[in-house]
Short mmCIF file of C-alpha atoms in Angstrom, two decimals:
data_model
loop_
_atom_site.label_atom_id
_atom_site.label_comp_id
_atom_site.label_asym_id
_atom_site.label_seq_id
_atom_site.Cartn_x
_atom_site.Cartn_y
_atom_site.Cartn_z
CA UNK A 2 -46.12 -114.47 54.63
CA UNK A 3 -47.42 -115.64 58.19
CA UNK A 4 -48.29 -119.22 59.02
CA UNK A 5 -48.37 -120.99 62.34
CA UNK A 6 -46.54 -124.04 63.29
CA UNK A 7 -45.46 -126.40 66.40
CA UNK A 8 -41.72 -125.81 66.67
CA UNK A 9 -39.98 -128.80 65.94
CA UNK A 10 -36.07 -129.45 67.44
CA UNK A 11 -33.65 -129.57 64.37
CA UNK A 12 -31.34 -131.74 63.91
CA UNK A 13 -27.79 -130.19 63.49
CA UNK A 14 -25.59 -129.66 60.36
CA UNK A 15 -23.01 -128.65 62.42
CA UNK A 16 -21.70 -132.15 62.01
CA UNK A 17 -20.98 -131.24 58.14
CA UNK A 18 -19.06 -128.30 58.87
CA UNK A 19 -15.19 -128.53 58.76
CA UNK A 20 -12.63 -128.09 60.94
CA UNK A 21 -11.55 -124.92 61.81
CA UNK A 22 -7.84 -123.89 60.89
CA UNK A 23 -7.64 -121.16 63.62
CA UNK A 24 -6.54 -124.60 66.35
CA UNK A 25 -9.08 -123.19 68.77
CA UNK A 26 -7.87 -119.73 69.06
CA UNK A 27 -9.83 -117.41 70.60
CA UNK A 28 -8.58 -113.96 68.67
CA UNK A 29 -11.40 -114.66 65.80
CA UNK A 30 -12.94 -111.93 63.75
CA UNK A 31 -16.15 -109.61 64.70
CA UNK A 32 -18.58 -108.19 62.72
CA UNK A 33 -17.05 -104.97 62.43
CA UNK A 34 -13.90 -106.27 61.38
CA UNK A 35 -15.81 -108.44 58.67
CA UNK A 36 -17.06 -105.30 57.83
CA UNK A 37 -14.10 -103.63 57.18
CA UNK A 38 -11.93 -106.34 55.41
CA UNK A 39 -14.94 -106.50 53.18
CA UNK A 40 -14.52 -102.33 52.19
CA UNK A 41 -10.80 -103.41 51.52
CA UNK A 42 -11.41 -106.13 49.23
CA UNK A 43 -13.08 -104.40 46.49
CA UNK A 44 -11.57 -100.84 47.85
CA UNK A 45 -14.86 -98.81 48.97
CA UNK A 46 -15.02 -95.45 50.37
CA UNK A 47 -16.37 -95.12 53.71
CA UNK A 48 -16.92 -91.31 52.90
CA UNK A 49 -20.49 -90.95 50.58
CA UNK A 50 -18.91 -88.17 49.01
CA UNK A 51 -16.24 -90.09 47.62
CA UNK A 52 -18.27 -93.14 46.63
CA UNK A 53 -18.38 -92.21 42.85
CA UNK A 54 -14.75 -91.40 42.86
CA UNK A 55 -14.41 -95.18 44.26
CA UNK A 56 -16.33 -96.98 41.81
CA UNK A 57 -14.77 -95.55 38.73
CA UNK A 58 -11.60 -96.66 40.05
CA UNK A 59 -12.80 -100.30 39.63
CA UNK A 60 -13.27 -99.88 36.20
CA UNK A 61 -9.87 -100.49 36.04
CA UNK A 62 -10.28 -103.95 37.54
CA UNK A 63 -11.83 -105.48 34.46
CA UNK A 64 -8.36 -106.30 32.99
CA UNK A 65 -7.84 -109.00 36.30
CA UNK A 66 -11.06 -111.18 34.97
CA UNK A 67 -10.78 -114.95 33.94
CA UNK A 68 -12.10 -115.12 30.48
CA UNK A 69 -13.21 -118.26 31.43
CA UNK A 70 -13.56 -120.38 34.97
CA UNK A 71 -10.79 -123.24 33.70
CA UNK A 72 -7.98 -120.49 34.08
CA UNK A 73 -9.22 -120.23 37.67
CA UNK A 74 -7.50 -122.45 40.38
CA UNK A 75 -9.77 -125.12 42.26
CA UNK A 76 -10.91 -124.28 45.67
CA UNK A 77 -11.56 -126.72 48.74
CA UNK A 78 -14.47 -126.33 50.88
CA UNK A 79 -12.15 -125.35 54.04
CA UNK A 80 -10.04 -122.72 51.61
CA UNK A 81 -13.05 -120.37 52.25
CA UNK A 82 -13.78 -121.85 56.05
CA UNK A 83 -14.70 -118.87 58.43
CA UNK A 84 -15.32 -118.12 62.24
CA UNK A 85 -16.32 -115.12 63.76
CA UNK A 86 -17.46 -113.78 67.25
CA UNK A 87 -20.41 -112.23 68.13
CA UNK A 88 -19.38 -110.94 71.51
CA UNK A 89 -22.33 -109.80 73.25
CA UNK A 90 -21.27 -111.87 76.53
CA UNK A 91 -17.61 -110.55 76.91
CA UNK A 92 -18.50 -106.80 75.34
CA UNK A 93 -21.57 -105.72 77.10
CA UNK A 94 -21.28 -102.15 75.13
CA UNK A 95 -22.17 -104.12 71.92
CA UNK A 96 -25.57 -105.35 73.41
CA UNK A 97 -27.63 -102.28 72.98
CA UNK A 98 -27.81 -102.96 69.38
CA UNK A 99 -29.05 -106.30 69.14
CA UNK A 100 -31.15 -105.84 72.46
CA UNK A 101 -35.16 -105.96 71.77
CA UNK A 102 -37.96 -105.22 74.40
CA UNK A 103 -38.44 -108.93 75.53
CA UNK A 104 -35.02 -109.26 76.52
CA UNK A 105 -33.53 -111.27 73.39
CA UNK A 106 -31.64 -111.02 70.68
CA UNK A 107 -32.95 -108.97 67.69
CA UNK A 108 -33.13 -111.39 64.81
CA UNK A 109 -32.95 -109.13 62.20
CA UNK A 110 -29.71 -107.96 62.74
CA UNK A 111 -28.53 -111.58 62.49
CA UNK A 112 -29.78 -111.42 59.00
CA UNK A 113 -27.60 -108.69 58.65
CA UNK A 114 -24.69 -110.11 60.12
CA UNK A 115 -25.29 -113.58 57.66
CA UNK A 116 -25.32 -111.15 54.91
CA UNK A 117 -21.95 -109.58 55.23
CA UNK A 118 -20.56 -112.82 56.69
CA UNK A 119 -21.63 -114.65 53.45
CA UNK A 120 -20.13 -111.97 51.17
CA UNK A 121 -16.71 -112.49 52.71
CA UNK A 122 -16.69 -116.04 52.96
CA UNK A 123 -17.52 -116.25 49.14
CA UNK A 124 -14.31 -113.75 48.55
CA UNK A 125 -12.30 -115.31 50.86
CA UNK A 126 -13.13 -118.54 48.39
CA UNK A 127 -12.08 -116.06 45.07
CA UNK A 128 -9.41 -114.51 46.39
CA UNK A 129 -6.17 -114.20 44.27
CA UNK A 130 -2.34 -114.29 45.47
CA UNK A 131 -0.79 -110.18 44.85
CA UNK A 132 -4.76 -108.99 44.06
CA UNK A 133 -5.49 -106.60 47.15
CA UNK A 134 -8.73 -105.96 45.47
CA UNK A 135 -10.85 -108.13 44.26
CA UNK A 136 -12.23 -107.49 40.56
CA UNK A 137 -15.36 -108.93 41.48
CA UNK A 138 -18.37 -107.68 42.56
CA UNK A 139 -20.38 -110.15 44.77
CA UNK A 140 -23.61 -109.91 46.09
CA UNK A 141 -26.39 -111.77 47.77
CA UNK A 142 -29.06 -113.26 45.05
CA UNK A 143 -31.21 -115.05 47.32
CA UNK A 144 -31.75 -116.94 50.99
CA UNK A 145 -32.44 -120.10 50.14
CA UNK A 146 -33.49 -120.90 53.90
CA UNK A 147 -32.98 -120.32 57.58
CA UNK A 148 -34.04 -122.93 59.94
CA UNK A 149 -33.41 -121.99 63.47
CA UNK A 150 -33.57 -124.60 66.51
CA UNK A 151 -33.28 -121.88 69.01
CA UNK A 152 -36.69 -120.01 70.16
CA UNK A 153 -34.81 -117.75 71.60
CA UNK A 154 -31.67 -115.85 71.33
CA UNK A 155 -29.76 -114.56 74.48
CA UNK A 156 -28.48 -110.84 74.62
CA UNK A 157 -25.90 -111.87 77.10
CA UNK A 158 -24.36 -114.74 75.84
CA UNK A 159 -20.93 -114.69 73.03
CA UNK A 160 -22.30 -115.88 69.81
CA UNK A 161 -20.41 -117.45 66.93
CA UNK A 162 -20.70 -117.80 62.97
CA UNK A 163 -18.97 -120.32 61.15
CA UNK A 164 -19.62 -121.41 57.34
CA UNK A 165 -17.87 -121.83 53.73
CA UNK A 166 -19.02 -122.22 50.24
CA UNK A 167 -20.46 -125.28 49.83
CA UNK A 168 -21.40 -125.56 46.50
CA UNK A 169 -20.20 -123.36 42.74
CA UNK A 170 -21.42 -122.95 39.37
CA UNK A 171 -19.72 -120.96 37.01
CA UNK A 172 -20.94 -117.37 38.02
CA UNK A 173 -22.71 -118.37 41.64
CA UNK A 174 -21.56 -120.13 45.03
CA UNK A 175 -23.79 -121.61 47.78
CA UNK A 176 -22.84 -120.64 50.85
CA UNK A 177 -23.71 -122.29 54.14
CA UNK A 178 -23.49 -120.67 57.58
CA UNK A 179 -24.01 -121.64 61.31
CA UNK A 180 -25.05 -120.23 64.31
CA UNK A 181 -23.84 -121.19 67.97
CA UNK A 182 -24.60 -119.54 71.07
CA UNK A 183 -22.19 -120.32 74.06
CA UNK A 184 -23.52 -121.75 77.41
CA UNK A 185 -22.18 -123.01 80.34
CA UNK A 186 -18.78 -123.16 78.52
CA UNK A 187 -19.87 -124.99 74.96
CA UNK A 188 -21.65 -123.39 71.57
CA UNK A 189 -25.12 -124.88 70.85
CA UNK A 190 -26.21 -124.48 67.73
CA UNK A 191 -29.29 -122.35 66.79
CA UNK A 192 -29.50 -121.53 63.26
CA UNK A 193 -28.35 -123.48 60.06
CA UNK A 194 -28.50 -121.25 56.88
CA UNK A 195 -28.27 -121.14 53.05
CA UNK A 196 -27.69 -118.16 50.94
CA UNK A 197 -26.50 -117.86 46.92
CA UNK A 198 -24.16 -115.05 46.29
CA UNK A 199 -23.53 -114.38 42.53
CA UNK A 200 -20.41 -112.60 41.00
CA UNK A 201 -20.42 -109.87 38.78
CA UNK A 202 -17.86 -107.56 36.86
CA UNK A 203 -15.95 -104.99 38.94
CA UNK A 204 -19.08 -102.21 37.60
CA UNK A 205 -22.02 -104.89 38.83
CA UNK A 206 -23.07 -105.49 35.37
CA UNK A 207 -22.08 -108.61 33.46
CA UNK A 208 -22.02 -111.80 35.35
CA UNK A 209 -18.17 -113.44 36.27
CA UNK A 210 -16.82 -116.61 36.76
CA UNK A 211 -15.54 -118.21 39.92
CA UNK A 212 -13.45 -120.64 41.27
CA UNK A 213 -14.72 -123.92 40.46
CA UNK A 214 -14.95 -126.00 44.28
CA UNK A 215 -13.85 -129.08 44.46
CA UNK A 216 -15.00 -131.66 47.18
CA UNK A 217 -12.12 -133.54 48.51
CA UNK A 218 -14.05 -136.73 50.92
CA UNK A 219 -17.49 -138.05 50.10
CA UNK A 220 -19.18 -136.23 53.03
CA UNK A 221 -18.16 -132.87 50.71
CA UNK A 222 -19.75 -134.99 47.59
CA UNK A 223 -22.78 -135.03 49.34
CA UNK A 224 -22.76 -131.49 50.72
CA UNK A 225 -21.70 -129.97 47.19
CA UNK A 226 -24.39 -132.91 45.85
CA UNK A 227 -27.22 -130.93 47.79
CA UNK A 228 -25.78 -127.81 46.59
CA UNK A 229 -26.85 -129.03 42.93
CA UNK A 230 -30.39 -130.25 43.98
CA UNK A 231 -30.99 -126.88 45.96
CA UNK A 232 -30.60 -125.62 42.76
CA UNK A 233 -32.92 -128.00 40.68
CA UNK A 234 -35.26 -127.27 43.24
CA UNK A 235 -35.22 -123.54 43.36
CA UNK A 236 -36.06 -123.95 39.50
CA UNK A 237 -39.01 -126.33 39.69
CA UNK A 238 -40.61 -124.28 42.40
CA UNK A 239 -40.04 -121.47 40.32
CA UNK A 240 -41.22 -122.75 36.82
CA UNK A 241 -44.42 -123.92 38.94
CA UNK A 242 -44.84 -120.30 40.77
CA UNK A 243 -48.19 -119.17 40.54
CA UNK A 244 -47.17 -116.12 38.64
CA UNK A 245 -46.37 -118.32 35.71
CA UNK A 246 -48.46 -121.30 35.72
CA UNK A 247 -52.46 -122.17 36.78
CA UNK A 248 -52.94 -123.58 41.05
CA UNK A 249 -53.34 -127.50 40.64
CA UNK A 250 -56.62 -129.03 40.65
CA UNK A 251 -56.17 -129.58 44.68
CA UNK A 252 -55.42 -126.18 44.75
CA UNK A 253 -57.96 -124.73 43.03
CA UNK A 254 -60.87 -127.17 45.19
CA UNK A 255 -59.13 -125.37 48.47
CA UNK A 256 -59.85 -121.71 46.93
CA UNK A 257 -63.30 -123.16 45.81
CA UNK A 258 -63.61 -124.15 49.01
CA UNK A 259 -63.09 -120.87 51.19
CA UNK A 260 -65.08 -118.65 48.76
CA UNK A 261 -68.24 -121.48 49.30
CA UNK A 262 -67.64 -120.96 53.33
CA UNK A 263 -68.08 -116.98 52.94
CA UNK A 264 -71.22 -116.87 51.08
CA UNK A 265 -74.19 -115.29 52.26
CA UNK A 266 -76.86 -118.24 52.51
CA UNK A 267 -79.70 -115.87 53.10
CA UNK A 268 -78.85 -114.07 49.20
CA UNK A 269 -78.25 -116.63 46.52
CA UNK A 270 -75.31 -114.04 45.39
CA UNK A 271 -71.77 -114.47 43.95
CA UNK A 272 -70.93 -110.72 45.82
CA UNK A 273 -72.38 -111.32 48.98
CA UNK A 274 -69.36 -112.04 51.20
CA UNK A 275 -69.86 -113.12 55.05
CA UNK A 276 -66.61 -114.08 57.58
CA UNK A 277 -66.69 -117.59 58.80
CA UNK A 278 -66.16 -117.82 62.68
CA UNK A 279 -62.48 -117.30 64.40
CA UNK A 280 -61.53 -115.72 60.59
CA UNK A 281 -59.49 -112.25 59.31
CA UNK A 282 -60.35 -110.89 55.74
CA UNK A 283 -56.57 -111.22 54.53
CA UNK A 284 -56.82 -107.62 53.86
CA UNK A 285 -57.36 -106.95 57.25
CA UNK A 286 -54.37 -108.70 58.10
CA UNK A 287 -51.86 -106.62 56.41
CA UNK A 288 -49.22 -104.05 57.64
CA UNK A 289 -47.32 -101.34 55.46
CA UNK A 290 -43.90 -99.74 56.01
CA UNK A 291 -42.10 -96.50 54.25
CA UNK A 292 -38.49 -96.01 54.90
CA UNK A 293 -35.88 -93.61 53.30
CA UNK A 294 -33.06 -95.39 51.73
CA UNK A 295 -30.29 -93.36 53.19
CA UNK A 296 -26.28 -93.21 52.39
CA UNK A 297 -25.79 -94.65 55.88
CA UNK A 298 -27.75 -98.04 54.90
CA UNK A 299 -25.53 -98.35 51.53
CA UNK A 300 -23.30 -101.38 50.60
CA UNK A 301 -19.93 -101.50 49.50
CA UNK A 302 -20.97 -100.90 46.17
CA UNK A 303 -23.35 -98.02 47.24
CA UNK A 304 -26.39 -99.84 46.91
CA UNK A 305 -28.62 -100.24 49.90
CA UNK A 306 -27.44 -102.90 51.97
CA UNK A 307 -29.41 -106.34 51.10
CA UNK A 308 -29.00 -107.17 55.04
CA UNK A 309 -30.98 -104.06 56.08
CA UNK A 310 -33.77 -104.56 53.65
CA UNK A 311 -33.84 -107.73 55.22
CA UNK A 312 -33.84 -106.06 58.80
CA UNK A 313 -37.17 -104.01 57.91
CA UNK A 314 -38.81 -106.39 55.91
CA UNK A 315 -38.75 -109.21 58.70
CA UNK A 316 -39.45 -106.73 61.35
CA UNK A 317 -42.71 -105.28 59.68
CA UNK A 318 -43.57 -109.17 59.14
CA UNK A 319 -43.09 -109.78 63.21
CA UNK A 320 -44.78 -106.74 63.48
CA UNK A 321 -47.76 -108.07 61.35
CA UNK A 322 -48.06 -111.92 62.72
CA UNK A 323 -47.62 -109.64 66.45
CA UNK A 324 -51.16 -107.85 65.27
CA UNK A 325 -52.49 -110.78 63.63
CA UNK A 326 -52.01 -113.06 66.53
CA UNK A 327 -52.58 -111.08 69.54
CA UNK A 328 -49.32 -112.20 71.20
CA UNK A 329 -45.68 -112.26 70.60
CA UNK A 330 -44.57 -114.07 67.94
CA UNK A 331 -41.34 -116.65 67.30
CA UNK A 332 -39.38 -116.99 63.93
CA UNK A 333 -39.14 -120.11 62.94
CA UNK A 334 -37.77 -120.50 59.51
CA UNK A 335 -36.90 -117.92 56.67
CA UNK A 336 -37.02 -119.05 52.89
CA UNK A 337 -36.78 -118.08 49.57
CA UNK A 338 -35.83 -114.42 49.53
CA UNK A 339 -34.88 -112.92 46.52
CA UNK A 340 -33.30 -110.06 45.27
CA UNK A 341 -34.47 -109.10 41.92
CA UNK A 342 -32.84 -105.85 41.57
CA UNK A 343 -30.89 -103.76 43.31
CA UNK A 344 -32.12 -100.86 45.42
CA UNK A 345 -30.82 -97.21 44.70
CA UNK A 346 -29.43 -94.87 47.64
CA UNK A 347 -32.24 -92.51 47.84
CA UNK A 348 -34.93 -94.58 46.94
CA UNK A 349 -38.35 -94.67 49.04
CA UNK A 350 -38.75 -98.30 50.37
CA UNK A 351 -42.52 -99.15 50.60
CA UNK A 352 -42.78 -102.71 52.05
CA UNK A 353 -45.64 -105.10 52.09
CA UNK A 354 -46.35 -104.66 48.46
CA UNK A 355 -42.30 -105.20 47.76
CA UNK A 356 -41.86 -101.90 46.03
CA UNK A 357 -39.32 -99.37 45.15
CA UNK A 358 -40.82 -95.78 44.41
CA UNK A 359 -38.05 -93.41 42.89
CA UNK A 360 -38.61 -90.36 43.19
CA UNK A 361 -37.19 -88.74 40.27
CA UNK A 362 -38.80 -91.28 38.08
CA UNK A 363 -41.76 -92.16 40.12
CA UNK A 364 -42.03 -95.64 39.07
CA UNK A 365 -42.48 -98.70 40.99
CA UNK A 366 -40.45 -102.03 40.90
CA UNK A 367 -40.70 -105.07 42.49
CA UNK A 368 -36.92 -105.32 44.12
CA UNK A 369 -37.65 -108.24 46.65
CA UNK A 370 -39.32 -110.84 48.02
CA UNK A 371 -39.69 -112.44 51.56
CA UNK A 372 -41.00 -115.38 53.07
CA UNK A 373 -40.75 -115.70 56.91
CA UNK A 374 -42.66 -118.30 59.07
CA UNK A 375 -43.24 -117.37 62.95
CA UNK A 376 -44.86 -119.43 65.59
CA UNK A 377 -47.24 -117.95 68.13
CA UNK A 378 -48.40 -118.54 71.66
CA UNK A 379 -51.95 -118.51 71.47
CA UNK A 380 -54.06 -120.03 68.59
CA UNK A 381 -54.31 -117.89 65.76
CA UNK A 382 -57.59 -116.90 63.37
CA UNK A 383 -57.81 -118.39 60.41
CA UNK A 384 -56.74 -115.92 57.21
CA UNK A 385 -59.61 -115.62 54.24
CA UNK A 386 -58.42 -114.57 50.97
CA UNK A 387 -61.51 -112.36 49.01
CA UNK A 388 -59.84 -111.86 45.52
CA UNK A 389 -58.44 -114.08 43.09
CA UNK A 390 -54.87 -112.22 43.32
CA UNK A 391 -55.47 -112.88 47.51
CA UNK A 392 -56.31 -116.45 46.88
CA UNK A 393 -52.97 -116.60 44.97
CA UNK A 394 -50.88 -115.25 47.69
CA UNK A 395 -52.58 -117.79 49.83
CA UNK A 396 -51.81 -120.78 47.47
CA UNK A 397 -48.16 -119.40 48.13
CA UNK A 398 -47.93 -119.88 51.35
CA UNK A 399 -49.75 -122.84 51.43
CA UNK A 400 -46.90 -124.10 49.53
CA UNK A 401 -43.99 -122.20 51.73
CA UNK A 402 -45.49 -123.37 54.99
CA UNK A 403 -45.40 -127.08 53.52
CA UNK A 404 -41.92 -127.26 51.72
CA UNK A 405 -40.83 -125.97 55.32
CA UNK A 406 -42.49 -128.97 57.49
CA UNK A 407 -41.24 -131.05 55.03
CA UNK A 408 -37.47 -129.64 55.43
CA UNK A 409 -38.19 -129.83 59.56
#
C-alpha cells in the first residue's frame, strides 16, 4: 500500500534495550554465521537433495516437547539478548550485496537479515541444556512494525543488530530488534522493529509451548506490558478489518465522497466516470511481479524463506510508489505483514494480488500480506478508487497510513 508522509525523527527505544553480556567485545556474530547456527539448531541440510531425509529425522524430536509450558523453565529478557555485525565498513567484499543504484543500502535485505535474526533470538530464548537440536519449529507469523529514523542507509558504514524477546504467550514470543549504523566512532540508531514468531512441533504442524518470560525490573513490566497490548491491538484491528465487518459511517461519507468528485456532470449517469485533476485511477497505479520459488530461496524447514518474500514484495512496492510518484521513493515504516500460510519450494509467486499459483494443483492462495509506507520527493497525485473492492483497499490504507502517524 503507498501513502505519502513528512518524515518525522523517532525517538529511540534503544534506551529499553539491555545490556549486552559480550563486555564490549568486538568478535560478535554476522549474518552468515546466524545463518548457520540457525541450520544447526533444528539440524537442516544445506544439500536440497537431502532435505526430505532431514525432516523425517525430526520426527523423532516430538518425544523432547513440554506437554505443557509450566514444565518449561522461566526465561529473562537478557537470556535471549543478541548482537550481531553487519560489516559492510570493515569487509568491503560483502557490499555488493546490499549495494543499490543510488548508492545505499538495499532495504530489503535488512528485512531479510531481521528475519533470520529474529528466528535465532527466539531459540536462543527456548533453548534447552544437552538438546543440540531444538524440537521446535519456529517461524515468523507476522511484522508487527518497522519504524525507521534513518532516510538513508550507508553501504560503507559497519552496521549492528541487537534485540531479545520481549514479550511470550504460551505458543508465540514478541521479539524486538534494533538497528545502529556506526559513524564517526558511535552506532546511531535507524530502525526499531517488532516481529511475532510462533512455535510449532518439530513437523510444523501443531502449535508448541514456550518458555514463559519473566520481567525482572519495572522498565521490563512495561516492555512485556506493551507486548500484551500489541497483541489486543493486532486483534481489534483485525476483528474491525474490512474483510469482516462494514467501513464506519465516516468511512463510508469519504468513499461517497470520491465517487461524487468523478462523475460526469454533463450525463446525469451512475457509469459515467471522469478523473478529477492531479488524480491516478488506482488501477492505473498498480505493478505485478512473477517469481519462481526456487530450492536456493528455501528455509530451514524447506519452505521459501519468509525474509525473501519480504525482499520481492517490498521491492515491487518501491518499484510501484517509484512509478507512481515520478521520483525516488523513501521507506518510512513497514506494518502488519502477515504470513498466512506457508509457501511451497516450487511454487509460482505472483505478487500484487498476494497469490500462490501451484502448478500441479493450479490453485491460488492468499499466503501474505504487506503494508509498506514510503515518502517521496516531489508531491504525489492523488489515488481514485473506481470499484467497491478498490474503495476497500483504500479504506485500508487510510487506516495503515493513520495508525502509523499516530505511532510517529
Amino acid at each position: 500500500i503507498l501513502t505519502a508522509l513528512k518524515l518525522i525523527k523517532l525517538p529511540s527505544l534503544l534506551a529499553r534495550t539491555l545490556v549486552s553480556g559480550t563486555n564490549g567485545s568486538p568478535l560478535l556474530p554476522d549474518m552468515a554465521e546466524v545463518r548457520s547456527r540457525l541450520r544447526d539448531i533444528v539440524g537442516a541440510s544445506t544439500n536440497w537433495r537431502d532435505h526430505v531425509q532431514a525432516m523425517q529425522e525430526r520426527k523423532a524430536l516430538h518425544t523432547l516437547l513440554a506437554k505443557r509450558q509450566e514444565d518449561l523453565p522461566p526465561r529473562r529478557m537478557k537470556d535471549s539478548y543478541l548482537e550481531v555485525l553487519l560489516p559492510l565498513g570493515s569487509q568491503p567484499e560483502i557490499r555488493e550485496k546490499y549495494l543499490n543504484v543510488h548508492n545505499s543500502v538495499r532495504f530489503g535485505r535488512i528485512l531479510e537479515d531481521l528475519d533470520s535474526l529474529g528466528v535465532l533470538i527466539c531459540y536462543t530464548h527456548t533453548k534447552q541444556e544437552m538438546q543440540p537440536r531444538s524440537p521446535l519449529s519456529i517461524v515468523t507469523a507476522l511484522v508487527d512494525k518497522i519504524n525507521l529514523c534513518k532516510k538513508v542507509i550507508y553501504p560503507d558504514c559497519d552496521i549492528k543488530f541487537t534485540g531479545n524477546v520481549s514479550w511470550v504467550g504460551k505458543t508465540s514470543m514478541e521479539v524486538k530488534m534494533h538497528m545502529l549504523q556506526l559513524h564517526d566512532g558511535d552506532y546511531s540508531p535507524v530502525l526499531d522493529a517488532t516481529f511475532v514468531m510462533v512455535a510449532r512441533d518439530p513437523e510444523n504442524k501443531r502449535p508448541a509451548f514456550v518458555n514463559p518470560l519473566v520481567p525482572e525490573s519495572p522498565e521490563e513490566e512495561e516492555i512485556f506490558k506493551q507486548g500484551e497490548l500489541n497483541k489486543l491491538k493486532r486483534i481489534d484491528f483485525s476483528t474491525a478489518s474490512l474483510l469482516k465487518m462494514a467501513p464506519t459511517a465516516e468511512e463510508r461519507n469519504v468513499i461517497h465522497d470520491i465517487f461524487l468528485n468523478t462523475l460526469d456532470t454533463k450525463t446525469v449517469s451512475f457509469r459515467s466516470r471522469i478523473l478529477p485533476p492531479n488524480s491516478v485511477w488506482m488501477e492505473d497505479a498498480k505493478l505485478k511481479g512473477l517469481q519462481i520459488c526456487h530450492p536456493q530461496e528455501r528455509n530451514i524447514f524447506n519452505r521459501i524463506f519468509g525474509g525473501f518474500l519480504m525482499r520481492k514484495a517490498f521491492e515491487l512496492g518501491w518499484a510501484t510508489a517509484c512509478s507512481y510518484g515520478c521520483s525516488r521513493p523513501f521507506i518510512v515504516s513497514v506494518d502488519d505483514i502477515m504470513f498466512q500460510r506457508p509457501v511451497e519450494v516450487g511454487s509460482l509467486l505472483l505478487i500484487v494480488g498476494h497469490e500462490v499459483y501451484d502448478a500441479d494443483t493450479r490453485e491460488h492462495h492468499t499466503t501474505n500480506i504487506f503494508h509498506f509506507t514510503f515518502i517521496s520527493e516531489n508531491e504525489v497525485p492523488r489515488v481514485v478508487p473506481k470499484t467497491y473492492g478498490e474503495s476497500m483497499l483504500y479504506l485500508d490504507g487510510k487506516r495503515h497510513f493513520a495508525a502509523i502517524m499516530k505511532e510517529i
